[in-house]
Short mmCIF file of C-alpha atoms (C1' of nucleotides) in Angstrom, two decimals:
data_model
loop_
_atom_site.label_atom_id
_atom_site.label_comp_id
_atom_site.label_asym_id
_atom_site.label_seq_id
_atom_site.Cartn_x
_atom_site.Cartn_y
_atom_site.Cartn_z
CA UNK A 1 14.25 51.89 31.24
CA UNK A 2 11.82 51.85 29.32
CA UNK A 3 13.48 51.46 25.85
CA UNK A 4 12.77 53.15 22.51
CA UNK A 5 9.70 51.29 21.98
CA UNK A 6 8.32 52.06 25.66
CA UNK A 7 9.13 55.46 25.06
CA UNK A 8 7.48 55.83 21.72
CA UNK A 9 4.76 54.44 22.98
CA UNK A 10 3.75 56.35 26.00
CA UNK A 11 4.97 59.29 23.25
CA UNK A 12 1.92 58.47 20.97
CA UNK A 13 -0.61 57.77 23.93
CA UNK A 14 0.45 61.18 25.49
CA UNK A 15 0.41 63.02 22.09
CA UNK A 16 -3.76 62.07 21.65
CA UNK A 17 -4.52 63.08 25.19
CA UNK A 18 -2.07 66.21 26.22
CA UNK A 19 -1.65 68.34 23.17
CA UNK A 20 -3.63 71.36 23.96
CA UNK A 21 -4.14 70.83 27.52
CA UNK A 22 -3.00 73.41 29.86
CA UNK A 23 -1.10 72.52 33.26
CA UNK A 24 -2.81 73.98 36.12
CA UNK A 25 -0.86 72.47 38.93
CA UNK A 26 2.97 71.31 39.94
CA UNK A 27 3.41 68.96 42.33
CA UNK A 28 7.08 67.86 43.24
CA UNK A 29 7.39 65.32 45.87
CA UNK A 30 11.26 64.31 45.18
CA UNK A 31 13.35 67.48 44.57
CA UNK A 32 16.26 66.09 43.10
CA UNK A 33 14.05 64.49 40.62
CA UNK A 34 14.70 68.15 38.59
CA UNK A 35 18.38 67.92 36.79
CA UNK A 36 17.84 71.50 35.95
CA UNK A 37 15.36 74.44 35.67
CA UNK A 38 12.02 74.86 37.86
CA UNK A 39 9.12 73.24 37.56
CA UNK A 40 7.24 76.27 38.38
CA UNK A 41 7.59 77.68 34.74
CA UNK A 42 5.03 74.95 33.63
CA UNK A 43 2.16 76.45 35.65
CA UNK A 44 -0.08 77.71 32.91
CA UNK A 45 1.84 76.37 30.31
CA UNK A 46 0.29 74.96 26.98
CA UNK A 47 1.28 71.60 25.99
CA UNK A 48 2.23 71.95 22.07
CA UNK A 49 3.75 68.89 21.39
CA UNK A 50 5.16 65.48 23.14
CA UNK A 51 8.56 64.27 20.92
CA UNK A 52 10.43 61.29 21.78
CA UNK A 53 14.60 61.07 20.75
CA UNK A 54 16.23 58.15 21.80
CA UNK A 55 15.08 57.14 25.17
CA UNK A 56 14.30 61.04 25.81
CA UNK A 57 10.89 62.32 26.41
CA UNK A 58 10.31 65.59 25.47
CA UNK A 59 6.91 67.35 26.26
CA UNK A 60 7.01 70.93 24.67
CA UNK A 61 4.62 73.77 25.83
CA UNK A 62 4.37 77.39 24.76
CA UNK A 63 6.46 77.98 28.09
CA UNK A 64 9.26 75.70 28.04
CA UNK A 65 10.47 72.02 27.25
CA UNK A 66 10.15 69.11 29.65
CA UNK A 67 12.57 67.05 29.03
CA UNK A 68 12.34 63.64 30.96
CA UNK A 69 14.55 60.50 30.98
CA UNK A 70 13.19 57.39 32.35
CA UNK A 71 15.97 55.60 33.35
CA UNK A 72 15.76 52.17 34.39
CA UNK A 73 12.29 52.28 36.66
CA UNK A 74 10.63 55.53 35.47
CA UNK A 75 6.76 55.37 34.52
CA UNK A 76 4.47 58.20 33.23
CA UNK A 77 0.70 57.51 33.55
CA UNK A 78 -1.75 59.95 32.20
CA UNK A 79 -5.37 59.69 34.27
CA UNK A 80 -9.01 61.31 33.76
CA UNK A 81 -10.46 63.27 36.63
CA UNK A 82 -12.44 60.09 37.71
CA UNK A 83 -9.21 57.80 37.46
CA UNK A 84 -9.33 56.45 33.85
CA UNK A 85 -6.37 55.10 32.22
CA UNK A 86 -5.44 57.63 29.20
CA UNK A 87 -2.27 56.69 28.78
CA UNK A 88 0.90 54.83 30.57
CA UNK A 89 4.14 53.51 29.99
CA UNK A 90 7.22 52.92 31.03
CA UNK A 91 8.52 50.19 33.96
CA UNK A 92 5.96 47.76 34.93
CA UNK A 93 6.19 48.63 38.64
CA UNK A 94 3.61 49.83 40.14
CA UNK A 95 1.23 48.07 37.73
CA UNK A 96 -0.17 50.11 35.17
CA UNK A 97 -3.89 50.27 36.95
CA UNK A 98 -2.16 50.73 40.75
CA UNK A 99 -3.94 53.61 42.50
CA UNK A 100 -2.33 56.74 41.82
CA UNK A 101 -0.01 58.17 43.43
CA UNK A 102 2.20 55.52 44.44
CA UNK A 103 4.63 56.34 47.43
CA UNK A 104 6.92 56.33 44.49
CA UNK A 105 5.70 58.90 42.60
CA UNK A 106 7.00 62.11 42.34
CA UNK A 107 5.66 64.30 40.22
CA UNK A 108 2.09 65.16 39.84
CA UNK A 109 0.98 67.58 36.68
CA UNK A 110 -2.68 68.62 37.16
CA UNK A 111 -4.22 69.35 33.97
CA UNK A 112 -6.95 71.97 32.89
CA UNK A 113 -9.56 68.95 32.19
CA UNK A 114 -9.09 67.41 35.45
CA UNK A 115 -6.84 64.79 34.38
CA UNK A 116 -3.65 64.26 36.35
CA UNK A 117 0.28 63.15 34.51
CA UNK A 118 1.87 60.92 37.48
CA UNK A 119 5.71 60.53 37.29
CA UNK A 120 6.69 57.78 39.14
CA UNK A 121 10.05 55.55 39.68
CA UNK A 122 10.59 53.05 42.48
CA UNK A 123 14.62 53.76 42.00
CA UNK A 124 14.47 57.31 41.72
CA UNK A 125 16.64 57.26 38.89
CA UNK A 126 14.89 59.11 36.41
CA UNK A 127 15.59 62.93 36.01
CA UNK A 128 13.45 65.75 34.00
CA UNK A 129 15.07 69.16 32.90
CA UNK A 130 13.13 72.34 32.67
CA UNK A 131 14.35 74.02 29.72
CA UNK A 132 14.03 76.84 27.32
CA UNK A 133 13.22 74.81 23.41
CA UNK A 134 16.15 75.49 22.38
CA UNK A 135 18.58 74.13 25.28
CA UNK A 136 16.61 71.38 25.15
CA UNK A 137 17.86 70.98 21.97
CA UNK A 138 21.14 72.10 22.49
CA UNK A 139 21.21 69.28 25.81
CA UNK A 140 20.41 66.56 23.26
CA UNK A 141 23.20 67.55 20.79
CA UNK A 142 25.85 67.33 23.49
CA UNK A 143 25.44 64.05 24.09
CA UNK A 144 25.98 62.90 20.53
CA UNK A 145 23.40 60.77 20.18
CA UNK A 146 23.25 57.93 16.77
CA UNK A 147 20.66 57.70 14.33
CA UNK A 148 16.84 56.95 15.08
CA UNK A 149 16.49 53.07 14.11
CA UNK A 150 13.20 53.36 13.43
CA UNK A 151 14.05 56.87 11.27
CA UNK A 152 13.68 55.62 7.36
CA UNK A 153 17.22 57.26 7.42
CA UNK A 154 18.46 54.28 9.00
CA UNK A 155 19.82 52.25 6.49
CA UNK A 156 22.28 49.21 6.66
CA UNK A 157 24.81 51.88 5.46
CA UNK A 158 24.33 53.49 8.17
CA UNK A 159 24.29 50.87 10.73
CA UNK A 160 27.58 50.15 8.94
CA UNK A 161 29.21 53.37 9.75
CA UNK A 162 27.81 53.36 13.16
CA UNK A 163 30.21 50.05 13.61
CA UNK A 164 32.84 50.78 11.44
CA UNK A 165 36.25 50.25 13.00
CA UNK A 166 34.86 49.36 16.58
CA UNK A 167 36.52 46.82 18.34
CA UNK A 168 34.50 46.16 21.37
CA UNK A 169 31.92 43.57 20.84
CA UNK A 170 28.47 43.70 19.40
CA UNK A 171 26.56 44.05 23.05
CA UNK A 172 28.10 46.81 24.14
CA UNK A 173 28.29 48.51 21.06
CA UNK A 174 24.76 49.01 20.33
CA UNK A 175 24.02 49.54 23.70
CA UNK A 176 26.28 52.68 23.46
CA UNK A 177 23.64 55.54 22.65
CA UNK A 178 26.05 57.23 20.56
CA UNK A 179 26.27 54.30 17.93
CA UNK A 180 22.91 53.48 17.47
CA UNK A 181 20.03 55.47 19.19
CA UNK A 182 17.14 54.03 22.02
CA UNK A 183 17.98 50.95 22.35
CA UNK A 184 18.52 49.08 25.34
CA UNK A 185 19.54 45.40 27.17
CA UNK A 186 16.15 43.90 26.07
CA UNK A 187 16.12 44.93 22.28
CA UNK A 188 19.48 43.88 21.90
CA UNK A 189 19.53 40.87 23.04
CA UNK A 190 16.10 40.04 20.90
CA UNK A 191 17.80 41.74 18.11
CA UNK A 192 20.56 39.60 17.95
CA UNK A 193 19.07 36.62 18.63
CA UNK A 194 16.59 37.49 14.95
CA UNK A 195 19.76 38.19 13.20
CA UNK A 196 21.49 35.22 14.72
CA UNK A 197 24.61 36.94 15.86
CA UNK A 198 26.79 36.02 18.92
CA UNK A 199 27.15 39.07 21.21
CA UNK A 200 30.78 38.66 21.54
CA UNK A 201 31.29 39.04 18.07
CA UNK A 202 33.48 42.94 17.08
CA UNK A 203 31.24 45.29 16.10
CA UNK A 204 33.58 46.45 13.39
CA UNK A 205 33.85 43.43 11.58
CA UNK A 206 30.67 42.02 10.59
CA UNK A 207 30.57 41.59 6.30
CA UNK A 208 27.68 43.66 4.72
CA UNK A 209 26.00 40.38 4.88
CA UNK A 210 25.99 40.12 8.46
CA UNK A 211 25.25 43.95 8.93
CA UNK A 212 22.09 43.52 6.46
CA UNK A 213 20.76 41.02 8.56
CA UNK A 214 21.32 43.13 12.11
CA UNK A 215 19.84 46.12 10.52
CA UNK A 216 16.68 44.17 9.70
CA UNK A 217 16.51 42.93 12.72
CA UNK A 218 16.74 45.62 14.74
CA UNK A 219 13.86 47.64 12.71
CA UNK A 220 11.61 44.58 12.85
CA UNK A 221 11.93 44.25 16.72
CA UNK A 222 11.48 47.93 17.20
CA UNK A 223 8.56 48.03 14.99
CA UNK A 224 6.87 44.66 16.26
CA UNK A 225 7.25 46.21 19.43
CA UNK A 226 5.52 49.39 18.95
CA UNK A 227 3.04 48.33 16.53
CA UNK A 228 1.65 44.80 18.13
CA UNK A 229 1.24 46.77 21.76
CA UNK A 230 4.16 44.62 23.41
CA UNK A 231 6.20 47.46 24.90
CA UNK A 232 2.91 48.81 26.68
CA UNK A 233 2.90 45.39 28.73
CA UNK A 234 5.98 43.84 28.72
CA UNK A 235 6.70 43.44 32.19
CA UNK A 236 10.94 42.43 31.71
CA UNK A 237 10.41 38.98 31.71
CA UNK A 238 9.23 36.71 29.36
CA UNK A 239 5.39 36.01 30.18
CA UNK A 240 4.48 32.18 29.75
CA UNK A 241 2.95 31.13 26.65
CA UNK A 242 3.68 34.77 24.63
CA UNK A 243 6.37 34.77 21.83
CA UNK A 244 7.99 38.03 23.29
CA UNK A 245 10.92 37.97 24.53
CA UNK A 246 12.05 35.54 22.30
CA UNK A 247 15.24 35.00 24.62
CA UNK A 248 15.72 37.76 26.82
CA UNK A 249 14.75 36.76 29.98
CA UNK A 250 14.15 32.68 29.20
CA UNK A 251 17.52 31.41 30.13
CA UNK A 252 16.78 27.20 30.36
CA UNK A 253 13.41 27.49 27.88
CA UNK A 254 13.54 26.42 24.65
CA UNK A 255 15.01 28.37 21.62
CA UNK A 256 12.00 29.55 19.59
CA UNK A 257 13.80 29.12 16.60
CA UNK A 258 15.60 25.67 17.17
CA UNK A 259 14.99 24.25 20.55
CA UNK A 260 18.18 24.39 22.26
CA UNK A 261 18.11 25.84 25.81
CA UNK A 262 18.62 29.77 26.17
CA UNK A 263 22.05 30.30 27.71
CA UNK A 264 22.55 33.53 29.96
CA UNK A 265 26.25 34.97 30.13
CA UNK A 266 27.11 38.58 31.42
CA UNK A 267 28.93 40.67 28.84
CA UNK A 268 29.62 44.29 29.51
CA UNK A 269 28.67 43.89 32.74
CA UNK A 270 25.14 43.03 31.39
CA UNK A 271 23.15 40.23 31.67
CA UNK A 272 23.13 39.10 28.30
CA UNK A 273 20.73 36.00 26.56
CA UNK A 274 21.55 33.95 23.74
CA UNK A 275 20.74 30.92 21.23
CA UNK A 276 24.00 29.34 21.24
CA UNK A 277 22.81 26.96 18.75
CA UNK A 278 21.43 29.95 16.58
CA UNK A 279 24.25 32.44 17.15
CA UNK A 280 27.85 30.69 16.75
CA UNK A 281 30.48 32.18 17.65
CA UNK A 282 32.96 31.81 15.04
CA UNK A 283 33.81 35.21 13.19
CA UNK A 284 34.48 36.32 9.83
"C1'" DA B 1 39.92 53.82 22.81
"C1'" DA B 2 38.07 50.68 25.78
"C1'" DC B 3 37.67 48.00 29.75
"C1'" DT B 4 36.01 47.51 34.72
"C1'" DA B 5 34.06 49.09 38.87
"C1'" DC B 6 31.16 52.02 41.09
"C1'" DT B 7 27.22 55.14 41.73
"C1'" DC B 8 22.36 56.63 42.03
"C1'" DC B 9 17.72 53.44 44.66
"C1'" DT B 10 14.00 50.05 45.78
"C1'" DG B 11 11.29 45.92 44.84
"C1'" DG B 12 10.70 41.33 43.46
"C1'" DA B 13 12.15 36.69 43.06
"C1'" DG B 14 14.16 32.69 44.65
"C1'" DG B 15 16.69 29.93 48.26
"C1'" DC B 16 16.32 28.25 52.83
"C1'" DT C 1 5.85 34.16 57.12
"C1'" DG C 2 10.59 35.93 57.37
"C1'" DC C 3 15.34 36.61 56.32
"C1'" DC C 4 18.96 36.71 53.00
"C1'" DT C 5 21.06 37.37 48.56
"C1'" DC C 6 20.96 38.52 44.01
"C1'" DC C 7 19.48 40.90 40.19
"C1'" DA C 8 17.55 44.68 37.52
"C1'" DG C 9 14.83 47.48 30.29
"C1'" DG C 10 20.26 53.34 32.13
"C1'" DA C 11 24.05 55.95 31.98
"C1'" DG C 12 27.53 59.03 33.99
"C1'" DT C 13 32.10 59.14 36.25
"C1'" DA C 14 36.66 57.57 37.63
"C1'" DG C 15 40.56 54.65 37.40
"C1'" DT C 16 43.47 51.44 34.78
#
DNA sequence: AACTACTCCTGGAGGC
DNA sequence: TGCCTCCAGGAGTAGT
Protein backbone atom coordinates (compact mmCIF):
# COMPACT_ATOMS: atom_id res chain seq x y z
CA UNK A 1 0.00 0.00 0.00
CA UNK A 2 0.20 3.08 -0.17
CA UNK A 3 2.08 4.01 3.08
CA UNK A 4 1.51 6.80 5.60
CA UNK A 5 2.77 9.37 3.37
CA UNK A 6 0.52 8.12 0.29
CA UNK A 7 -2.22 8.11 2.54
CA UNK A 8 -1.76 11.53 3.98
CA UNK A 9 -1.47 12.72 0.91
CA UNK A 10 -4.46 11.68 -1.04
CA UNK A 11 -5.97 12.70 2.75
CA UNK A 12 -5.07 16.44 2.15
CA UNK A 13 -5.96 16.44 -1.71
CA UNK A 14 -9.40 14.86 -0.80
CA UNK A 15 -9.94 17.18 2.24
CA UNK A 16 -9.78 20.60 -0.37
CA UNK A 17 -12.06 18.98 -2.88
CA UNK A 18 -14.78 16.64 -0.87
CA UNK A 19 -15.61 18.42 2.33
CA UNK A 20 -19.05 19.63 1.77
CA UNK A 21 -19.89 17.71 -1.21
CA UNK A 22 -22.82 15.51 -1.11
CA UNK A 23 -22.77 11.82 -2.64
CA UNK A 24 -25.44 11.39 -5.08
CA UNK A 25 -24.61 8.01 -6.43
CA UNK A 26 -23.10 4.35 -5.24
CA UNK A 27 -21.67 2.33 -7.54
CA UNK A 28 -20.22 -1.14 -6.37
CA UNK A 29 -18.71 -3.23 -8.99
CA UNK A 30 -16.76 -5.81 -6.55
CA UNK A 31 -19.03 -6.81 -3.61
CA UNK A 32 -16.66 -8.19 -1.37
CA UNK A 33 -14.80 -5.03 -1.63
CA UNK A 34 -17.32 -3.98 1.59
CA UNK A 35 -15.75 -5.66 4.98
CA UNK A 36 -18.85 -4.47 6.64
CA UNK A 37 -21.97 -2.20 6.47
CA UNK A 38 -23.79 -1.02 3.10
CA UNK A 39 -22.79 1.29 0.91
CA UNK A 40 -26.24 2.41 0.38
CA UNK A 41 -26.22 4.56 3.66
CA UNK A 42 -23.86 7.05 1.78
CA UNK A 43 -26.52 8.05 -0.76
CA UNK A 44 -27.20 11.60 0.26
CA UNK A 45 -24.69 11.71 2.69
CA UNK A 46 -22.58 14.93 3.49
CA UNK A 47 -18.96 14.59 3.45
CA UNK A 48 -17.75 16.39 6.87
CA UNK A 49 -14.40 15.46 7.06
CA UNK A 50 -11.58 13.04 5.37
CA UNK A 51 -9.01 11.77 8.50
CA UNK A 52 -6.18 9.59 7.87
CA UNK A 53 -4.77 7.04 11.04
CA UNK A 54 -2.11 4.94 10.17
CA UNK A 55 -2.57 3.59 6.75
CA UNK A 56 -6.53 4.04 7.36
CA UNK A 57 -8.62 6.35 5.37
CA UNK A 58 -11.41 7.61 6.96
CA UNK A 59 -14.00 9.82 5.03
CA UNK A 60 -16.71 11.00 7.59
CA UNK A 61 -20.21 12.28 6.45
CA UNK A 62 -23.22 13.38 8.45
CA UNK A 63 -24.46 9.70 7.67
CA UNK A 64 -21.78 7.43 8.51
CA UNK A 65 -17.89 6.77 8.35
CA UNK A 66 -16.10 5.29 5.36
CA UNK A 67 -13.50 3.70 6.45
CA UNK A 68 -11.08 2.42 3.64
CA UNK A 69 -7.74 0.50 3.74
CA UNK A 70 -5.64 0.46 0.75
CA UNK A 71 -3.76 -2.43 1.06
CA UNK A 72 -1.02 -3.15 -1.14
CA UNK A 73 -2.60 -1.94 -4.77
CA UNK A 74 -5.52 0.30 -3.69
CA UNK A 75 -5.85 3.87 -5.46
CA UNK A 76 -8.48 6.63 -4.85
CA UNK A 77 -8.74 9.27 -7.64
CA UNK A 78 -11.02 12.17 -7.25
CA UNK A 79 -12.23 13.59 -10.98
CA UNK A 80 -14.29 16.82 -12.21
CA UNK A 81 -17.36 16.22 -14.30
CA UNK A 82 -15.22 16.84 -17.50
CA UNK A 83 -12.37 14.37 -16.26
CA UNK A 84 -9.92 16.69 -14.38
CA UNK A 85 -7.52 15.37 -11.98
CA UNK A 86 -8.62 16.76 -8.34
CA UNK A 87 -6.97 14.54 -6.49
CA UNK A 88 -5.22 10.84 -6.52
CA UNK A 89 -3.14 8.65 -4.66
CA UNK A 90 -2.32 5.58 -3.73
CA UNK A 91 -0.55 2.53 -6.03
CA UNK A 92 0.83 3.71 -9.21
CA UNK A 93 -1.19 1.22 -11.29
CA UNK A 94 -3.34 2.32 -13.43
CA UNK A 95 -1.39 5.56 -13.90
CA UNK A 96 -2.68 8.41 -12.19
CA UNK A 97 -4.19 10.13 -15.63
CA UNK A 98 -5.55 6.40 -17.01
CA UNK A 99 -9.15 6.84 -18.17
CA UNK A 100 -11.46 6.24 -15.48
CA UNK A 101 -12.84 3.53 -14.62
CA UNK A 102 -10.30 1.01 -15.01
CA UNK A 103 -11.58 -2.70 -15.27
CA UNK A 104 -10.10 -2.57 -11.85
CA UNK A 105 -12.05 -0.26 -10.28
CA UNK A 106 -14.65 -0.88 -8.05
CA UNK A 107 -16.21 1.65 -6.54
CA UNK A 108 -17.60 4.68 -8.12
CA UNK A 109 -18.98 7.71 -5.67
CA UNK A 110 -20.85 10.27 -7.83
CA UNK A 111 -20.75 13.54 -6.28
CA UNK A 112 -23.35 16.50 -6.17
CA UNK A 113 -20.87 18.74 -8.46
CA UNK A 114 -20.47 16.20 -11.03
CA UNK A 115 -17.24 14.99 -9.95
CA UNK A 116 -16.77 11.25 -9.57
CA UNK A 117 -14.32 9.34 -6.35
CA UNK A 118 -12.96 6.08 -8.30
CA UNK A 119 -11.74 3.23 -5.98
CA UNK A 120 -9.65 1.12 -7.74
CA UNK A 121 -7.10 -1.94 -6.93
CA UNK A 122 -5.64 -4.31 -9.51
CA UNK A 123 -5.30 -7.04 -6.46
CA UNK A 124 -8.50 -6.52 -4.96
CA UNK A 125 -7.04 -6.37 -1.70
CA UNK A 126 -8.25 -3.33 -0.34
CA UNK A 127 -11.48 -3.35 1.87
CA UNK A 128 -13.82 -0.24 3.05
CA UNK A 129 -16.24 -0.55 6.14
CA UNK A 130 -19.47 1.29 6.37
CA UNK A 131 -19.76 2.35 9.80
CA UNK A 132 -21.60 4.32 12.36
CA UNK A 133 -18.57 7.31 13.76
CA UNK A 134 -18.24 5.77 16.52
CA UNK A 135 -17.48 1.96 15.47
CA UNK A 136 -15.32 3.37 13.29
CA UNK A 137 -13.61 4.42 16.08
CA UNK A 138 -14.14 1.65 18.15
CA UNK A 139 -12.67 -0.72 14.81
CA UNK A 140 -9.46 1.36 15.01
CA UNK A 141 -8.96 0.86 18.80
CA UNK A 142 -9.13 -2.91 18.47
CA UNK A 143 -6.41 -3.20 16.52
CA UNK A 144 -4.03 -1.41 18.85
CA UNK A 145 -2.49 0.65 16.68
CA UNK A 146 1.24 2.76 17.82
CA UNK A 147 1.75 6.29 17.83
CA UNK A 148 1.40 8.68 14.70
CA UNK A 149 5.22 9.32 13.63
CA UNK A 150 4.51 12.29 12.20
CA UNK A 151 2.20 13.26 15.59
CA UNK A 152 4.60 15.96 17.57
CA UNK A 153 3.81 13.32 20.32
CA UNK A 154 6.25 11.15 18.83
CA UNK A 155 9.25 11.59 20.59
CA UNK A 156 12.49 9.40 20.78
CA UNK A 157 10.97 8.40 24.19
CA UNK A 158 8.47 7.15 22.67
CA UNK A 159 9.99 5.37 19.84
CA UNK A 160 11.94 3.95 22.81
CA UNK A 161 9.05 2.39 24.50
CA UNK A 162 7.60 1.28 21.30
CA UNK A 163 10.98 -1.07 21.15
CA UNK A 164 11.59 -1.64 24.53
CA UNK A 165 12.25 -5.28 25.33
CA UNK A 166 11.56 -6.57 21.67
CA UNK A 167 13.63 -9.14 20.47
CA UNK A 168 12.79 -9.57 16.89
CA UNK A 169 14.81 -7.42 14.66
CA UNK A 170 14.47 -3.86 13.60
CA UNK A 171 12.52 -4.71 10.07
CA UNK A 172 9.94 -6.40 11.33
CA UNK A 173 9.46 -4.46 14.24
CA UNK A 174 8.53 -1.26 12.79
CA UNK A 175 6.74 -2.82 10.22
CA UNK A 176 4.41 -4.18 13.00
CA UNK A 177 1.52 -1.46 13.08
CA UNK A 178 1.17 -1.85 16.64
CA UNK A 179 4.80 -0.53 17.44
CA UNK A 180 5.02 2.28 15.38
CA UNK A 181 2.01 3.52 13.23
CA UNK A 182 1.78 3.82 8.95
CA UNK A 183 4.66 2.77 8.03
CA UNK A 184 5.47 0.32 5.57
CA UNK A 185 8.43 -1.87 3.48
CA UNK A 186 9.48 1.32 1.58
CA UNK A 187 9.82 3.84 4.58
CA UNK A 188 11.61 1.44 6.47
CA UNK A 189 13.99 0.48 4.54
CA UNK A 190 14.78 4.42 3.60
CA UNK A 191 14.51 5.01 7.23
CA UNK A 192 17.10 2.86 8.18
CA UNK A 193 19.30 3.36 5.63
CA UNK A 194 19.24 7.68 6.99
CA UNK A 195 19.85 6.42 10.41
CA UNK A 196 22.41 3.92 9.24
CA UNK A 197 21.09 0.92 11.03
CA UNK A 198 21.34 -2.77 9.90
CA UNK A 199 17.83 -4.31 9.74
CA UNK A 200 18.84 -7.33 11.56
CA UNK A 201 19.79 -5.47 14.41
CA UNK A 202 16.99 -6.26 17.96
CA UNK A 203 14.71 -3.77 18.19
CA UNK A 204 15.05 -3.74 21.94
CA UNK A 205 18.49 -2.99 22.17
CA UNK A 206 19.47 -0.02 20.36
CA UNK A 207 21.31 2.78 23.08
CA UNK A 208 19.36 6.14 23.22
CA UNK A 209 21.96 7.11 20.80
CA UNK A 210 20.97 4.81 18.22
CA UNK A 211 17.15 5.33 18.96
CA UNK A 212 17.73 9.30 18.56
CA UNK A 213 19.04 8.80 15.32
CA UNK A 214 16.01 6.24 14.05
CA UNK A 215 13.51 8.60 15.42
CA UNK A 216 14.93 11.41 13.29
CA UNK A 217 14.99 9.53 10.61
CA UNK A 218 11.88 8.24 10.42
CA UNK A 219 10.13 11.87 10.86
CA UNK A 220 12.44 13.31 8.19
CA UNK A 221 11.48 10.56 5.59
CA UNK A 222 7.84 10.84 6.43
CA UNK A 223 7.91 14.50 6.21
CA UNK A 224 10.22 14.75 2.98
CA UNK A 225 7.79 12.54 1.64
CA UNK A 226 4.68 14.39 2.17
CA UNK A 227 5.97 17.76 1.90
CA UNK A 228 8.38 17.56 -1.43
CA UNK A 229 5.25 15.68 -3.41
CA UNK A 230 7.26 12.25 -3.61
CA UNK A 231 4.57 9.92 -2.28
CA UNK A 232 2.05 11.39 -4.98
CA UNK A 233 4.48 9.87 -7.73
CA UNK A 234 6.55 7.41 -6.46
CA UNK A 235 5.88 4.61 -8.57
CA UNK A 236 7.84 1.61 -6.05
CA UNK A 237 10.90 1.79 -7.74
CA UNK A 238 13.54 4.04 -7.73
CA UNK A 239 13.11 6.41 -10.90
CA UNK A 240 16.58 7.13 -12.66
CA UNK A 241 18.28 10.22 -11.87
CA UNK A 242 15.78 11.20 -8.61
CA UNK A 243 17.29 10.93 -5.04
CA UNK A 244 14.14 8.97 -3.78
CA UNK A 245 14.37 5.92 -2.87
CA UNK A 246 17.59 6.33 -1.60
CA UNK A 247 17.95 2.36 -1.46
CA UNK A 248 14.78 0.76 -1.61
CA UNK A 249 14.41 -0.57 -4.77
CA UNK A 250 18.29 0.11 -6.20
CA UNK A 251 19.84 -3.14 -5.28
CA UNK A 252 23.47 -3.01 -7.54
CA UNK A 253 23.36 1.18 -7.77
CA UNK A 254 25.47 3.08 -5.90
CA UNK A 255 25.01 4.02 -2.15
CA UNK A 256 24.00 7.70 -2.12
CA UNK A 257 25.79 8.21 0.87
CA UNK A 258 29.12 6.23 0.22
CA UNK A 259 29.15 4.45 -3.04
CA UNK A 260 29.10 0.93 -2.22
CA UNK A 261 26.54 -1.20 -4.13
CA UNK A 262 22.92 -1.56 -2.53
CA UNK A 263 22.61 -5.14 -1.29
CA UNK A 264 18.98 -6.75 -1.27
CA UNK A 265 18.37 -9.59 1.43
CA UNK A 266 14.79 -10.85 2.49
CA UNK A 267 14.13 -10.44 6.20
CA UNK A 268 10.72 -11.17 7.57
CA UNK A 269 9.80 -12.53 4.62
CA UNK A 270 10.32 -9.02 3.05
CA UNK A 271 12.38 -7.86 0.56
CA UNK A 272 14.57 -5.77 2.41
CA UNK A 273 17.50 -3.02 0.93
CA UNK A 274 20.52 -1.97 2.57
CA UNK A 275 23.99 0.05 2.62
CA UNK A 276 26.10 -2.56 3.97
CA UNK A 277 28.89 -0.21 4.03
CA UNK A 278 26.60 2.43 5.86
CA UNK A 279 24.70 0.07 8.16
CA UNK A 280 27.19 -2.54 9.95
CA UNK A 281 26.05 -5.03 11.51
CA UNK A 282 27.80 -5.29 14.68
CA UNK A 283 25.48 -4.53 17.80
CA UNK A 284 25.75 -2.83 20.96
C1' DA B 1 6.39 -14.14 22.20
C1' DA B 2 7.87 -14.83 17.80
C1' DC B 3 8.90 -17.24 13.77
C1' DT B 4 7.31 -19.18 9.14
C1' DA B 5 4.05 -20.24 5.72
C1' DC B 6 0.00 -19.25 3.57
C1' DT B 7 -3.89 -16.43 1.96
C1' DC B 8 -6.35 -12.80 -0.63
C1' DC B 9 -5.28 -11.14 -6.52
C1' DT B 10 -3.32 -9.24 -10.89
C1' DG B 11 0.24 -6.83 -13.51
C1' DG B 12 4.80 -5.79 -14.73
C1' DA B 13 9.49 -6.96 -15.39
C1' DG B 14 13.03 -9.78 -16.83
C1' DG B 15 14.85 -14.21 -18.86
C1' DC B 16 14.75 -16.96 -22.89
C1' DT C 1 5.72 -11.30 -29.91
C1' DG C 2 4.98 -14.97 -26.49
C1' DC C 3 5.70 -17.89 -22.61
C1' DC C 4 7.48 -18.53 -18.08
C1' DT C 5 8.82 -17.26 -13.48
C1' DC C 6 9.29 -14.20 -9.96
C1' DC C 7 8.11 -10.46 -7.29
C1' DA C 8 5.15 -7.02 -5.15
C1' DG C 9 4.49 -0.13 -0.72
C1' DG C 10 -0.40 -5.08 3.62
C1' DA C 11 -1.95 -7.71 7.06
C1' DG C 12 -4.75 -11.46 9.00
C1' DT C 13 -4.68 -16.40 10.28
C1' DA C 14 -2.78 -20.88 11.49
C1' DG C 15 0.78 -23.91 12.87
C1' DT C 16 5.22 -24.67 15.19
Amino acid sequence: MPELPEVETLRRGLAEHLVGRRIVTVELRLPKLVAEGRLEELEGATVTGVRRRAKHLLIDTDRATLLVHLKLAGQIALRRADGASLAVGGHPVPRFDAPLPHRSTHLILGLDDGSRLYLTDIRHFARVWVLPAADAEARLAALGLGPEPLDPAFTPRVLAEALAGRRRPLKPTLLDQTRVAGLGNIYVDEALWRARLAPTLSAGDLDTERVERLHAAIRAVLHHAVTEGVAQVLDGRAAPGTSFPAVHGREGQPCPRCGEPVRKARIGGRGTYTCPSCQPVEHT
